[in-house]
Each structure stands twice: as C-alpha cells, then as structure tokens.
Coordinates of C-alpha atoms in Angstrom, one line a residue:
Chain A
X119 CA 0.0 0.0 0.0
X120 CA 0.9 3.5 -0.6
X121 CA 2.2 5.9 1.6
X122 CA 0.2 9.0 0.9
X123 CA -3.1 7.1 0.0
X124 CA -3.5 5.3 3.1
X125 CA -2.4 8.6 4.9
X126 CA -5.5 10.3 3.3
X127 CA -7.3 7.2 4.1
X128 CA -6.6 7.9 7.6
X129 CA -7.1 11.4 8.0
X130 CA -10.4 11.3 6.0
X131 CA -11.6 8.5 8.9
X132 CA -10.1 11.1 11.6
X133 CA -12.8 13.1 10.1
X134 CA -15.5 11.6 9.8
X135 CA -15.0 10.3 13.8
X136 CA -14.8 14.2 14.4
X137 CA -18.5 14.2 12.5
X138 CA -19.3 11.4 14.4
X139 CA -18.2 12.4 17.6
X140 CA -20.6 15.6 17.5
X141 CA -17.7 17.8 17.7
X142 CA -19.6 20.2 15.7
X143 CA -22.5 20.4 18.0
X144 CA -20.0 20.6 20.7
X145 CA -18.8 23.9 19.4
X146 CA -22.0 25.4 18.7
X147 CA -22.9 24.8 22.1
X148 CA -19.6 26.9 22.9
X149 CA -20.6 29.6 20.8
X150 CA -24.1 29.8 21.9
X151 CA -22.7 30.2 25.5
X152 CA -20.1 32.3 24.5
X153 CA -23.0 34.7 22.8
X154 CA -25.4 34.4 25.8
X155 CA -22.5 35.8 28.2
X156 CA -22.1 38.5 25.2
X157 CA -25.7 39.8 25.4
X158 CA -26.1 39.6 29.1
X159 CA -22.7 42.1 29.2
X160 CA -23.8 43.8 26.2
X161 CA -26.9 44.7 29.0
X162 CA -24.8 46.1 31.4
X163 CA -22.1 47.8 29.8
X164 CA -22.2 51.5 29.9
X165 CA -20.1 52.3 27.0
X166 CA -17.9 50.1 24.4
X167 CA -20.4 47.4 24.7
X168 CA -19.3 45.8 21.3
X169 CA -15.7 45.7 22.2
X170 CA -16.7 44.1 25.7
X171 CA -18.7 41.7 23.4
X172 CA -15.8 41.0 21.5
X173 CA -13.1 40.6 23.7
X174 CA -15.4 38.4 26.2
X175 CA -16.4 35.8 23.0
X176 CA -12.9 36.2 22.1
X177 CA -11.3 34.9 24.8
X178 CA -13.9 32.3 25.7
X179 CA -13.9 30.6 22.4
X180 CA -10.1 30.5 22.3
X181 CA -9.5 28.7 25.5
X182 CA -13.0 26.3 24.7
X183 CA -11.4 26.0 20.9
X184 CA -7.9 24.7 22.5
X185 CA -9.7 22.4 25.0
X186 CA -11.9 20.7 22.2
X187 CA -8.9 20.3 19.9
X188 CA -6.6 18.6 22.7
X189 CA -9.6 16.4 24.2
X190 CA -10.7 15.6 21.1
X191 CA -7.4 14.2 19.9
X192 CA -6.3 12.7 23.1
X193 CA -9.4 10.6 23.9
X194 CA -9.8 9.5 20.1
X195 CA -6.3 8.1 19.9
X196 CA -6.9 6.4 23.3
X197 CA -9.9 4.5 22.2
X198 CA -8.1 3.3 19.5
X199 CA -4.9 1.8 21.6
X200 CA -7.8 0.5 23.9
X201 CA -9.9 -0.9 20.8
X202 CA -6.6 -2.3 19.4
X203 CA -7.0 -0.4 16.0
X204 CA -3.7 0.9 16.2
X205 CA -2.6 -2.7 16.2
X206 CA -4.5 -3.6 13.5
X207 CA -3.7 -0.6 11.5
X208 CA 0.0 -1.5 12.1
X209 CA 0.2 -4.6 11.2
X210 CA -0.4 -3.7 7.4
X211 CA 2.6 -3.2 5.3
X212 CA 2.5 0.5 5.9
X213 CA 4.9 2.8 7.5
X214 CA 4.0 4.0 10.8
X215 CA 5.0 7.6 9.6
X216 CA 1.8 7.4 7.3
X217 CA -0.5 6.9 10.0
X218 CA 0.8 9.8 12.4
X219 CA 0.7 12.0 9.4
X220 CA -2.9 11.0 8.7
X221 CA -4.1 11.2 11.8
X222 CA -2.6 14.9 12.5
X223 CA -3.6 16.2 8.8
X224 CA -7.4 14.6 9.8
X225 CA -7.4 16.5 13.7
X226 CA -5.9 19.9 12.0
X227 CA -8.5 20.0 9.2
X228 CA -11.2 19.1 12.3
X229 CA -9.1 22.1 14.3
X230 CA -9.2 24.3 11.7
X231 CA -13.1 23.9 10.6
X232 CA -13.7 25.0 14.8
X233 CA -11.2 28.0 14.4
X234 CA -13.3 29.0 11.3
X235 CA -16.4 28.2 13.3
X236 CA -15.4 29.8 16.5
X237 CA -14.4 33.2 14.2
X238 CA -17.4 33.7 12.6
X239 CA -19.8 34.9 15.2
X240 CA -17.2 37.2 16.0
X241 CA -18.0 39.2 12.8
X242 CA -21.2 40.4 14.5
X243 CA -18.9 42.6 16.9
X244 CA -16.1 43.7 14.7
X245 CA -15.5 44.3 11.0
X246 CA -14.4 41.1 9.2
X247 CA -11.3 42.6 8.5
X248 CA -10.5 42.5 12.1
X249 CA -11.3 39.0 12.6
X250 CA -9.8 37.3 9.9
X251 CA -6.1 37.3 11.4
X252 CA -7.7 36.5 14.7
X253 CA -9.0 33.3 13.3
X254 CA -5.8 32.4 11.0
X255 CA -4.1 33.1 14.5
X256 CA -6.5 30.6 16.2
X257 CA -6.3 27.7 13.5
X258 CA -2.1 28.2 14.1
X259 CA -2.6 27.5 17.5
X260 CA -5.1 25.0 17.1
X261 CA -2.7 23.1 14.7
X262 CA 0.2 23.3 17.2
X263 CA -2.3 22.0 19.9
X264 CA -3.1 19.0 17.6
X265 CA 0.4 18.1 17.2
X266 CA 1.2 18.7 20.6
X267 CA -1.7 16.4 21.9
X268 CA -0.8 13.9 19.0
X269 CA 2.7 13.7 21.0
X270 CA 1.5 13.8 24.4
X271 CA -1.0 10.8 23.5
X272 CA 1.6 8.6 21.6
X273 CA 4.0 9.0 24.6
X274 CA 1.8 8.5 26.9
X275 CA -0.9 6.5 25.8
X276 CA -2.9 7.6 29.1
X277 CA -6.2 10.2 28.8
X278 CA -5.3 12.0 32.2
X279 CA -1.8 12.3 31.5
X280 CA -1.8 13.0 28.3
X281 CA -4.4 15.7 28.7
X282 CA -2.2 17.1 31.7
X283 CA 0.9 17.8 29.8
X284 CA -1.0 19.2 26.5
X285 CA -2.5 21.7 29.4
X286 CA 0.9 22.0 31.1
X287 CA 2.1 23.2 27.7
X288 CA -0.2 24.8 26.7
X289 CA -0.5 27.4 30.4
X290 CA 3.3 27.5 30.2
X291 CA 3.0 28.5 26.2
X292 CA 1.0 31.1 27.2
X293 CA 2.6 32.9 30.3
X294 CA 6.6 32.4 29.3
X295 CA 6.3 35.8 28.1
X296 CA 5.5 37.3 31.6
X297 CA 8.0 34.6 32.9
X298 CA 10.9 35.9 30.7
X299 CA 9.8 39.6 31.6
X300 CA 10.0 38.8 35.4
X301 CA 13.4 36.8 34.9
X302 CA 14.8 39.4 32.6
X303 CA 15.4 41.7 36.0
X304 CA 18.3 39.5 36.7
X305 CA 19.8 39.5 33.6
X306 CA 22.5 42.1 34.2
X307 CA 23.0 40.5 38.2
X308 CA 26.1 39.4 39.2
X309 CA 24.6 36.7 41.5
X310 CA 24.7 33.7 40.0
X311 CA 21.2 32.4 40.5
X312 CA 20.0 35.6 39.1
X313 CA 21.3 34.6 36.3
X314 CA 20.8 30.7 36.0
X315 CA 16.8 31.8 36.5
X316 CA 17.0 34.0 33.5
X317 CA 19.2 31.5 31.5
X318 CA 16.9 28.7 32.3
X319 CA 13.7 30.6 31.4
X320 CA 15.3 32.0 28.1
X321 CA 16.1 27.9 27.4
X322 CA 12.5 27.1 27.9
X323 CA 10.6 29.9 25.7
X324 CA 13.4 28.6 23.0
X325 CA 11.3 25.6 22.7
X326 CA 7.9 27.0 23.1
X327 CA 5.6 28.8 20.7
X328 CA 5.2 32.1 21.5
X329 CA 1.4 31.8 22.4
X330 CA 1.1 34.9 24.1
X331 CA 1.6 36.6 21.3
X332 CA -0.7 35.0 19.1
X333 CA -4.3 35.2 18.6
X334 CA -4.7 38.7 20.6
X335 CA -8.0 39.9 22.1
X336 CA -6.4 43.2 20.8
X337 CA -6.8 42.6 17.5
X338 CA -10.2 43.0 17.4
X339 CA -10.9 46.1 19.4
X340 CA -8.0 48.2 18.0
X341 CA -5.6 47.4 15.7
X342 CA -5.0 44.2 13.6
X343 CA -1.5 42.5 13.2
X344 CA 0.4 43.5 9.9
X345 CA 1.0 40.9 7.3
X346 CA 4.4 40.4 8.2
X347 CA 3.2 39.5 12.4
X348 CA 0.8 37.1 10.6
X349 CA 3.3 35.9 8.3
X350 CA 6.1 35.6 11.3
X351 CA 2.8 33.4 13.6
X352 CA 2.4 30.5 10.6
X353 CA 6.1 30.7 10.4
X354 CA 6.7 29.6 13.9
X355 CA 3.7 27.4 13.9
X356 CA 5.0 25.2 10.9
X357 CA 8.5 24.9 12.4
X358 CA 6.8 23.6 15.7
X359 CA 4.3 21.6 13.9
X360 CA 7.7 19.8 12.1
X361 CA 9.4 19.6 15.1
X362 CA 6.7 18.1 16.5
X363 CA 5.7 15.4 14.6
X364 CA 9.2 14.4 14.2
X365 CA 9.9 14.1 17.9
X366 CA 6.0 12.0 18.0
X367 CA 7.7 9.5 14.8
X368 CA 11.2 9.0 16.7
X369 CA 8.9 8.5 19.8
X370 CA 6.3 6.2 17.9
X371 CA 8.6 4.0 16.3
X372 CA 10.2 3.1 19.3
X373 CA 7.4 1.7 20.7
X374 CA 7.1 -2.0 20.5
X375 CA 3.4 -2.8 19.9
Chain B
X251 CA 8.6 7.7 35.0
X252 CA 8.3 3.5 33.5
X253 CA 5.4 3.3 35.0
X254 CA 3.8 6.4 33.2
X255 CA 4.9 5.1 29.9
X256 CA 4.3 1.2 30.7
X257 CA 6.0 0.1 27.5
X258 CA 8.0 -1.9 25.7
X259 CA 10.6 0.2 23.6
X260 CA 12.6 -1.1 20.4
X261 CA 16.3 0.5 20.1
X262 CA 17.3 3.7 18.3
X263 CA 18.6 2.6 15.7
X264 CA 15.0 1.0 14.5
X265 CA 13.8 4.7 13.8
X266 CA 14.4 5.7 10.6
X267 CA 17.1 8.4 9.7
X268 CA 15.1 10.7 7.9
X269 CA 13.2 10.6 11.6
X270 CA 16.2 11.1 13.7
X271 CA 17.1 13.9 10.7
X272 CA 13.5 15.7 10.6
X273 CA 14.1 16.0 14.6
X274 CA 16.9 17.5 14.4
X275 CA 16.2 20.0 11.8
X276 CA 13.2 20.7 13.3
X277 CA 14.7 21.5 16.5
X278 CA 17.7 23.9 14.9
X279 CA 15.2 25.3 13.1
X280 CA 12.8 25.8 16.1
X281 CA 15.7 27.6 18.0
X282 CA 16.6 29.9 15.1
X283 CA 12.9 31.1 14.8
X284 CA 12.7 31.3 19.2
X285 CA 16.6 33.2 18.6
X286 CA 15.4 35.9 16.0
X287 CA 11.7 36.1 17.6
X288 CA 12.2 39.3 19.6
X289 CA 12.3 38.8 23.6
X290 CA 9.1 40.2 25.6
X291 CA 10.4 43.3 27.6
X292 CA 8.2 45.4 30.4
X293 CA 9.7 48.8 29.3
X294 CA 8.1 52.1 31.6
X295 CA 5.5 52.7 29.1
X296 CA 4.1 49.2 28.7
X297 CA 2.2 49.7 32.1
X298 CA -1.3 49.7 31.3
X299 CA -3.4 51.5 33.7
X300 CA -5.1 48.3 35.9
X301 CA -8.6 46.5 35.8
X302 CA -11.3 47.3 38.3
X303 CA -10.4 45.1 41.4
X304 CA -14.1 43.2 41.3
X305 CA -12.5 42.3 37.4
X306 CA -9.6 41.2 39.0
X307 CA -11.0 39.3 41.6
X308 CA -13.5 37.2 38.9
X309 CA -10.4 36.5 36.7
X310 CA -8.6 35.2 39.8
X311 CA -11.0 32.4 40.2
X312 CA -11.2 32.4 43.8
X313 CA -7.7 33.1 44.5
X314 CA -7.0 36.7 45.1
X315 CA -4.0 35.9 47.0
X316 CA -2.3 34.4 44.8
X317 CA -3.3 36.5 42.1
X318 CA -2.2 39.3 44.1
X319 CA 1.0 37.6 44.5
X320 CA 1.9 37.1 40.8
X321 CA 0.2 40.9 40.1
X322 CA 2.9 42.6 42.6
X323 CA 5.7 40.5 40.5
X324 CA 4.4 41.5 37.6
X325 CA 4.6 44.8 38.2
X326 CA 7.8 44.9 40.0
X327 CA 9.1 43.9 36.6
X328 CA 8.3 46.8 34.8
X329 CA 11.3 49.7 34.0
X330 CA 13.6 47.4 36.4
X331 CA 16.8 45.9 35.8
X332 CA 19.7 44.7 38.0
X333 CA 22.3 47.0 37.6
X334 CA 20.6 50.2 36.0
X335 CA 20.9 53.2 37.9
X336 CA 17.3 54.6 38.2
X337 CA 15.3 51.7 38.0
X338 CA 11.8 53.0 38.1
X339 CA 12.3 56.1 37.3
X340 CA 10.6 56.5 34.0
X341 CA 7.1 54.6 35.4
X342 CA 3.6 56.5 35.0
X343 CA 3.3 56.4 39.2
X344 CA -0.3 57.3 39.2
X345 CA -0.4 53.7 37.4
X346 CA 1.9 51.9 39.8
X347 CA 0.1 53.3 42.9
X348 CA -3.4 52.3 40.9
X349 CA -2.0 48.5 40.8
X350 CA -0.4 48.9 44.1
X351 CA -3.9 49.6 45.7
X352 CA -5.7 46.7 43.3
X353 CA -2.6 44.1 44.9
X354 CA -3.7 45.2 48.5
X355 CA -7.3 45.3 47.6
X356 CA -6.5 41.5 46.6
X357 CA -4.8 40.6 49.6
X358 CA -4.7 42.9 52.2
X359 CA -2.8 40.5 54.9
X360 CA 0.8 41.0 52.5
X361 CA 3.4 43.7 53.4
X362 CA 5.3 43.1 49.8
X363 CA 3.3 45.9 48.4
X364 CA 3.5 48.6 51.1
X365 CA 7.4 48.0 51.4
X366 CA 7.5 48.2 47.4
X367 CA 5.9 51.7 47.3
X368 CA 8.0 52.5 50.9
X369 CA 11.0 51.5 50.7
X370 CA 11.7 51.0 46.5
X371 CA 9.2 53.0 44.8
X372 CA 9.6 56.2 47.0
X373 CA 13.2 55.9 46.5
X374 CA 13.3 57.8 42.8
X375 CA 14.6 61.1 42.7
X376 CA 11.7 62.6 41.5
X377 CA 10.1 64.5 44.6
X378 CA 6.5 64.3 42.7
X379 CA 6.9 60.4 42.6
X380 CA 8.4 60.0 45.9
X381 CA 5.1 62.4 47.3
X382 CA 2.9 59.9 45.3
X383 CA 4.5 57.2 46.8
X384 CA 3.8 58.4 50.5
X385 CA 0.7 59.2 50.1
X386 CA -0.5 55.8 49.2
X387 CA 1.9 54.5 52.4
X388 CA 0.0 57.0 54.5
X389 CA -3.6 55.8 53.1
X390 CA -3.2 52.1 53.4
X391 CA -1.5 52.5 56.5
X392 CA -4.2 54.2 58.2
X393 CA -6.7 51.0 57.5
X394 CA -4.1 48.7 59.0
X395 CA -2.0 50.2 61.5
X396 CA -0.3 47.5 64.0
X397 CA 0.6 45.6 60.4
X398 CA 1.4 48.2 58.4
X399 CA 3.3 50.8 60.6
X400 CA 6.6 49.7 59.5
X401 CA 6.2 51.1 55.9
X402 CA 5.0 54.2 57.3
X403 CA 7.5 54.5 59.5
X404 CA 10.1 54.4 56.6
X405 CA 7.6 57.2 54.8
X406 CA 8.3 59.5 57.6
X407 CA 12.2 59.1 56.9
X408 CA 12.1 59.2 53.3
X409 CA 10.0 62.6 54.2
X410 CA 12.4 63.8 56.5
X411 CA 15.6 63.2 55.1
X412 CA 14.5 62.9 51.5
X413 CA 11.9 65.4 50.7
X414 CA 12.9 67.9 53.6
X415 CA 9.4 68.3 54.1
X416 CA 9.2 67.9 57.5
X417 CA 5.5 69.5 58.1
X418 CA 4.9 65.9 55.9
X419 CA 7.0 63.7 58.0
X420 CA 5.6 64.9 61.2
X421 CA 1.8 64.6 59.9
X422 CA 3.3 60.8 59.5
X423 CA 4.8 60.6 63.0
X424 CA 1.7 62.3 64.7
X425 CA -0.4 59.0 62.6
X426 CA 2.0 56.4 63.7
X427 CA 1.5 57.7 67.1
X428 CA -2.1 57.9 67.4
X429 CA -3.0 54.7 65.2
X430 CA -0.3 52.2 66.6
X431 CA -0.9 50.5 69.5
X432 CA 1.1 47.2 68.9
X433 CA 3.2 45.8 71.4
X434 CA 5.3 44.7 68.8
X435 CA 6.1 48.3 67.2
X436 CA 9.3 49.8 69.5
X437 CA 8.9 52.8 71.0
X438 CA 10.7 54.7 68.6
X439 CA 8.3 54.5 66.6
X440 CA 5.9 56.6 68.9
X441 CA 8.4 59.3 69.2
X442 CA 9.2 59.9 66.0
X443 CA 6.8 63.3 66.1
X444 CA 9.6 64.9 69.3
X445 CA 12.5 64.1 67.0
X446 CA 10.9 66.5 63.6
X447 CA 9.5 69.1 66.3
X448 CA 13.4 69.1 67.2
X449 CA 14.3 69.8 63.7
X450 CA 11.3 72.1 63.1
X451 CA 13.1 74.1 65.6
X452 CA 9.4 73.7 67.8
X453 CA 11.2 73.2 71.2
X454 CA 8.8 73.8 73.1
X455 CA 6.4 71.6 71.2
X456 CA 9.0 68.9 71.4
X457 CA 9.7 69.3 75.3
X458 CA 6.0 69.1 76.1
X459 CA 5.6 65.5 73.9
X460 CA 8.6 64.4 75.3
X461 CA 8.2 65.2 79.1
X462 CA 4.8 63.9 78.5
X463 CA 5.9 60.4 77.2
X464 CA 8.7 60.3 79.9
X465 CA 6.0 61.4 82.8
X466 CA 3.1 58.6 81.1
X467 CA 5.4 55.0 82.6
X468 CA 5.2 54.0 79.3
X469 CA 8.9 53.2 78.9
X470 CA 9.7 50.3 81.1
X471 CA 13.9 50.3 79.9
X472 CA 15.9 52.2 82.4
X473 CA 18.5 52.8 80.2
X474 CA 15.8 54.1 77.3
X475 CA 14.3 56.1 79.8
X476 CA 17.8 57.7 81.1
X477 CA 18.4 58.3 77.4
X478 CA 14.9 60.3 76.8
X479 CA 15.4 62.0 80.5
X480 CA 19.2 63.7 78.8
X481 CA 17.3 64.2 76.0
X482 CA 14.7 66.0 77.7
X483 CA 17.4 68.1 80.1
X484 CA 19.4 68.9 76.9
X485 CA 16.1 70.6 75.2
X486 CA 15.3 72.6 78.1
X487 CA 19.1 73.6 78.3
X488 CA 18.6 74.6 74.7
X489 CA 15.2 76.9 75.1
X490 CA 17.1 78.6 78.0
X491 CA 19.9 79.5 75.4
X492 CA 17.4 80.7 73.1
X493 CA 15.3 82.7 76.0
X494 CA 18.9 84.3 77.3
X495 CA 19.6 85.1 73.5
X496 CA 16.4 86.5 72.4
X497 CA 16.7 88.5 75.2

C-alpha cells in the first residue's frame, strides 16, 4: 500500500469520527454560551459594549477551541490503543510515519473547521477585516495543539496524563512571556542564581511557541497585526508543527506494539 | 517515570534516519525562529493603567492571594533591571500606585506591596513620585496600623531626610503615634513626632511630647528612659539659650 493514500485514508476517517463524535454540536454549544454571556454584558455595559462583546467571545472561544482540539485528539487516539486499532492498522505493510501524518492532517482539518467556526460569530462585533487574522491566529494554535496532543498521547498512551501535559504546555506557552519579563530583572545581576533563573527561562521559551503573542483579544478592538506579524505566527507554527511530529515518529517508532 | 509510559521500547537505531534527521532540523530550526523572535520586555511605558479590582477578583478564580501575588511581581518587573541606575524612574506612578492599591485590595494580609511603594518606589529622585509614593503608604497605612506601621514609618524618613518636608514627616509621625498601639512596634516608633519638632526648631512643642511620654510609665527600659530624660534636660538647656539670646 501507498504511503500518501493510506495517509488520506486515515485522516479522511479522523474526520468523519470528528463528525461522528458531534464535535460540531460541541462547538456550537460553545458559541451559543459564549453569545449568551455577550448579550447579558452587552446589557450592562455602559459604554464600548461591542468591544466588551468581543473581547469576552474572544477569549472564551479561544480557551474552549484549544480544549476541544486537545480532548478531542487525546481521547480519540486512546480509544483506539484500547480498541486495538492501532494494532490492527500496524500490522499492514504500511509505514507508521503514514498513519501519524494522517491522523494529525485529519485532527488539523477538524481544528481548523472550529477555528473558522469559532471566528465567525465574532463578525457580528467587529469588522471582518479585524477577525480574519484573529482566526488564521487561532487555526495556528489549534494546529500546534493537535500536534502537541498527538505527542502527548503517543508517549503517553494515558487520557489523564496525556491531557495534563497538552495543558501544562499549553498554560506554560501562554505565560513564558510574563516569565521571561519577570526573569529578565536579573539578567545584568552578578549573583549567580539571578542569572541561572534568567538562563533557564530563556532555554525554555526557545522551545515553546510564543502563544502569548498569538491570537490577541487586541486585535479585534483596536488594531490588527500587519502581514508580516501574521506571516512571522504561521512561520513559527510550521517549524513547531515539524518539530513536533518528528519528535512524536522518533517516539512512535520506538514503541514495540 | 516507567510506569507512566508502561511500555516496551525497540532500540534507536530502529527509527528511521530521515526521523532522527527531521528531529533534528526541526529543533535547529525551532531555535533559530525562538533566537530571532524578539524577547518580551516590560519597558516604563508598557504599564497599562489596571482592571477594576471586582475584574480582578473574577479573573482570579477564587484566588486573590495568589493573584495578588503574581500581580505585585508582575509589576515589580516593569522599568527594572539589576544593575541600572534609576530603576523606576521612568514609570507613569499614578499607574503603579493604581496597581499597588488593586494588589492590596486582593490581599490585604501581605506587606510586599507597602514595602515596594515605601521603601523602593519612593526611593526615585523625582520629589512628585516620591510624594505619590507616601501618600498611598500613608492611606493604606491608616486601615491597618499594627501591620502596616513599618512602611510608614520608613515614609516618615524618606519625608524627612528625602523630601525635607518635615510639616509631611511629622503629619506621618503624629499617625503612627495615634493609630499604633502594637506591642510589637518599639517605642521609637511613637516618638518619631519629638525628633521633627526638634528639627522644626518647635522646642517647646518637642519638650512638652517628650516630658509627657517620659512622665506617662510608658517606657519600662531604664537605660531608654535615662536616654529620653538627657534628651529632655538637653532641650530645656537649649530653650534657655534661646530665652537668654532672644533676650
């Protein structure tokens, strides 16, 4: 069998379990809570009641969008060590590679349809124009959090502790900025544990996405990223993605199944 | 760590070398992008002004403490550096002393906060910064005394020795002396008001604090009480001079 077929085979499976799984109804859900919260602040706001609209939706369906994605991914991949698909799968004459590529093109086209779907009611508090980089932000992130959770599963092959560390990641993806900014005071130190703190959190946001600058609530109520910011954010998210996946095929072809 | 994974594992050399390759291009490539992304910095003008405390106490999730906590480093890390000579200095203080009072709002038990704007954030030389400052000392200090005198005890200093404003630093010593009634503060700290009358050049004012405190028992250590008893004989000696000169 061919690689790239059965890789298509697989990720076109990935997505119809995604259908199957009432993912979709799961994210409406999300946005229809994430409106209802909109209108009842939309009530009580004094003044800017669009932007409070915007960043409150915003931020919800970010943090719900991530959470989908990874539980989504880690409890599908789960069932099938449990259900012994992956066995099955495995023991065809096809390279392993083609199923983790499969599986992580099927998730990111599942991850990118919510960051599409999550953008979209946004439009009724900001111009378009405003939320289109929002949501290419969000389907970066989403397709880093697929990979990530792909690599967390395959490691682990556990649903709490794979969940855990694509949370870990992703709170620690998220607040390294503030972490470098609060170690950065000792860079100039002569103390030497000033300066191991700073090294050490430098060495960490080297090998994390720069979340906290992605996918801004700012966007929407003032100004947009330029083309180049955007640009720079699927950038970084493709190198990550590689680097990713590569560490999740040495890791997966390790294991003895 | 075995446990977790509960597996068997097959040697390295079973992975495929375009594998072992991607990784490692993937990771030299990860740190280039991480190397040339720009580092986050807290310059002096990044401080945004800070939410309402009820917004900060909903986005805490039922831990204002610690969100308190992390707040006060936050914004300790703004404009500062090891090593620079004014750290601070270019802050908007209306700003800090607006997230100083949403960090004590938070958790009003900590002393980090108070001893920030006391003994670091009233040390710019900027007098309007440094009044700022004290003021917000003097405020929190009133709705907190026994816990909080400390700070405002350094207020009075900076306000003395700093400012020269000593009409300030005595309105400071006059609070710490009315509003602190902890064991635990010395006594010092309840005659702070006769030592600015003595540099205000109010002798008179001075003796009559002073020879009260001695006269009220209040000062159980003999060799404190000797002390403030010279200290007493030397002001009268000196309000004679001034009564024999003026004459």
């Amino acid at each position: 069998m061919h690689t790239a077929p059965f890789a298509t085979t697989i990720a076109r499976y990935t997505l119809l379990e995604a259908m199957r799984n009432r993912l979709a109804w799961l994210a409406l859900f999300a946005v229809a809570g994430a409106l209802g919260i909109a209108a009842f602040l939309h009530q009580v706001a004094i003044m800017e009641s669009r932007e409070v609209g915007a960043a409150v939706v915003a931020a919800i369906l970010r943090l719900t969008g991530v959470f989908i994605v990874v539980a989504f991914v880690v409890t599908s991949m789960v069932r099938e060590f449990n259900d012994k698909v992956l066995e099955i799968v495995l023991s065809r004459p096809v390279p392993r590679a083609s199923y983790v590529f499969g599986k992580f093109v099927g998730f990111s086209t599942a991850a990118f349809a919510i960051a599409i779907g999550f953008a979209l009611p946004l439009v009724l508090f900001t111009a378009g124009a405003r939320v289109m980089p929002w949501a290419l932000s969000l389907a970066c992130e989403l397709v880093v959090m697929v990979a990530v959770s792909l690599f967390c599963v395959l490691t682990l092959t556990n649903v709490v502790a794979a969940l855990g560390a694509a949370a870990a990641f992703y709170v620690l993806s998220r607040s390294i900025g503030a972490a470098q900014v609060i170690a950065a005071a000792g860079e100039r130190s002569a103390a030497w544990t000033d300066r191991a703190a700073d090294w050490t959190v430098a060495a960490i946001a080297r090998l994390l996405p720069a979340f906290d600058q992605w996918t801004q609530t700012v966007w929407l109520v003032a100004s947009g990223p330029d083309w180049a910011a955007l640009g720079s954010i699927a950038l970084q998210a493709s190198v990550y993605v590689a680097l990713i996946l590569a560490a999740a095929l040495f890791d997966f072809h390790r294991q003895n199944f | 760590m075995k446990s977790l994974l509960a597996r068997d594992e097959r040697p390295v050399k079973d992975v495929p070398p375009w594998v072992i390759g991607a990784l490692a291009v993937g990771l030299a490539a990860q740190l280039v992008v991480a190397a040339v992304r720009p580092a986050p910095r807290a310059t002096a003008e990044d401080l945004p002004p800070p939410p309402s405390t009820a917004l900060l106490r909903l986005a805490s999730l039922g831990e204002p403490v610690a969100a308190a906590k992390l707040l006060m480093l936050h914004l300790q890390s703004f404009d500062y550096r090891v090593g620079s000579r004014v750290p601070y200095r270019d802050l908007d203080y209306e700003r800090v002393v607006a997230w100083l009072d949403r960090i004590v709002d938070l958790d009003p038990l900590a002393q980090y906060p108070l001893m920030t704007a006391s003994r670091i954030y009233a040390e710019v030389p900027d007098p309007a910064k440094q009044r700022l400052m004290l003021d917000f000392v003097y405020r929190r200090y009133l709705e907190d005394p026994n816990r909080r005198w400390p700070w405002l005890a350094h207020a009075a200093y900076v306000a003395k020795h700093q400012l020269k404003d000593l009409p300030l630093a005595r309105r400071y010593a006059v609070a710490l002396e009315k509003n602190t009634t902890t064991p635990d503060a010395p006594l010092w700290v309840r005659q702070m008001e006769f030592f600015i009358l003595e540099d205000m050049n109010e002798l008179e004012a001075a003796k009559i604090l002073l020879g009260g405190l001695v006269a009220s028992g209040q000062i159980k250590d003999a060799r404190e009480l000797a002390m403030l008893q010279a200290r007493l004989k030397g002001l009268e000696e000196r309000i004679e001079a001034e009564k024999k000169a003026g004459k």
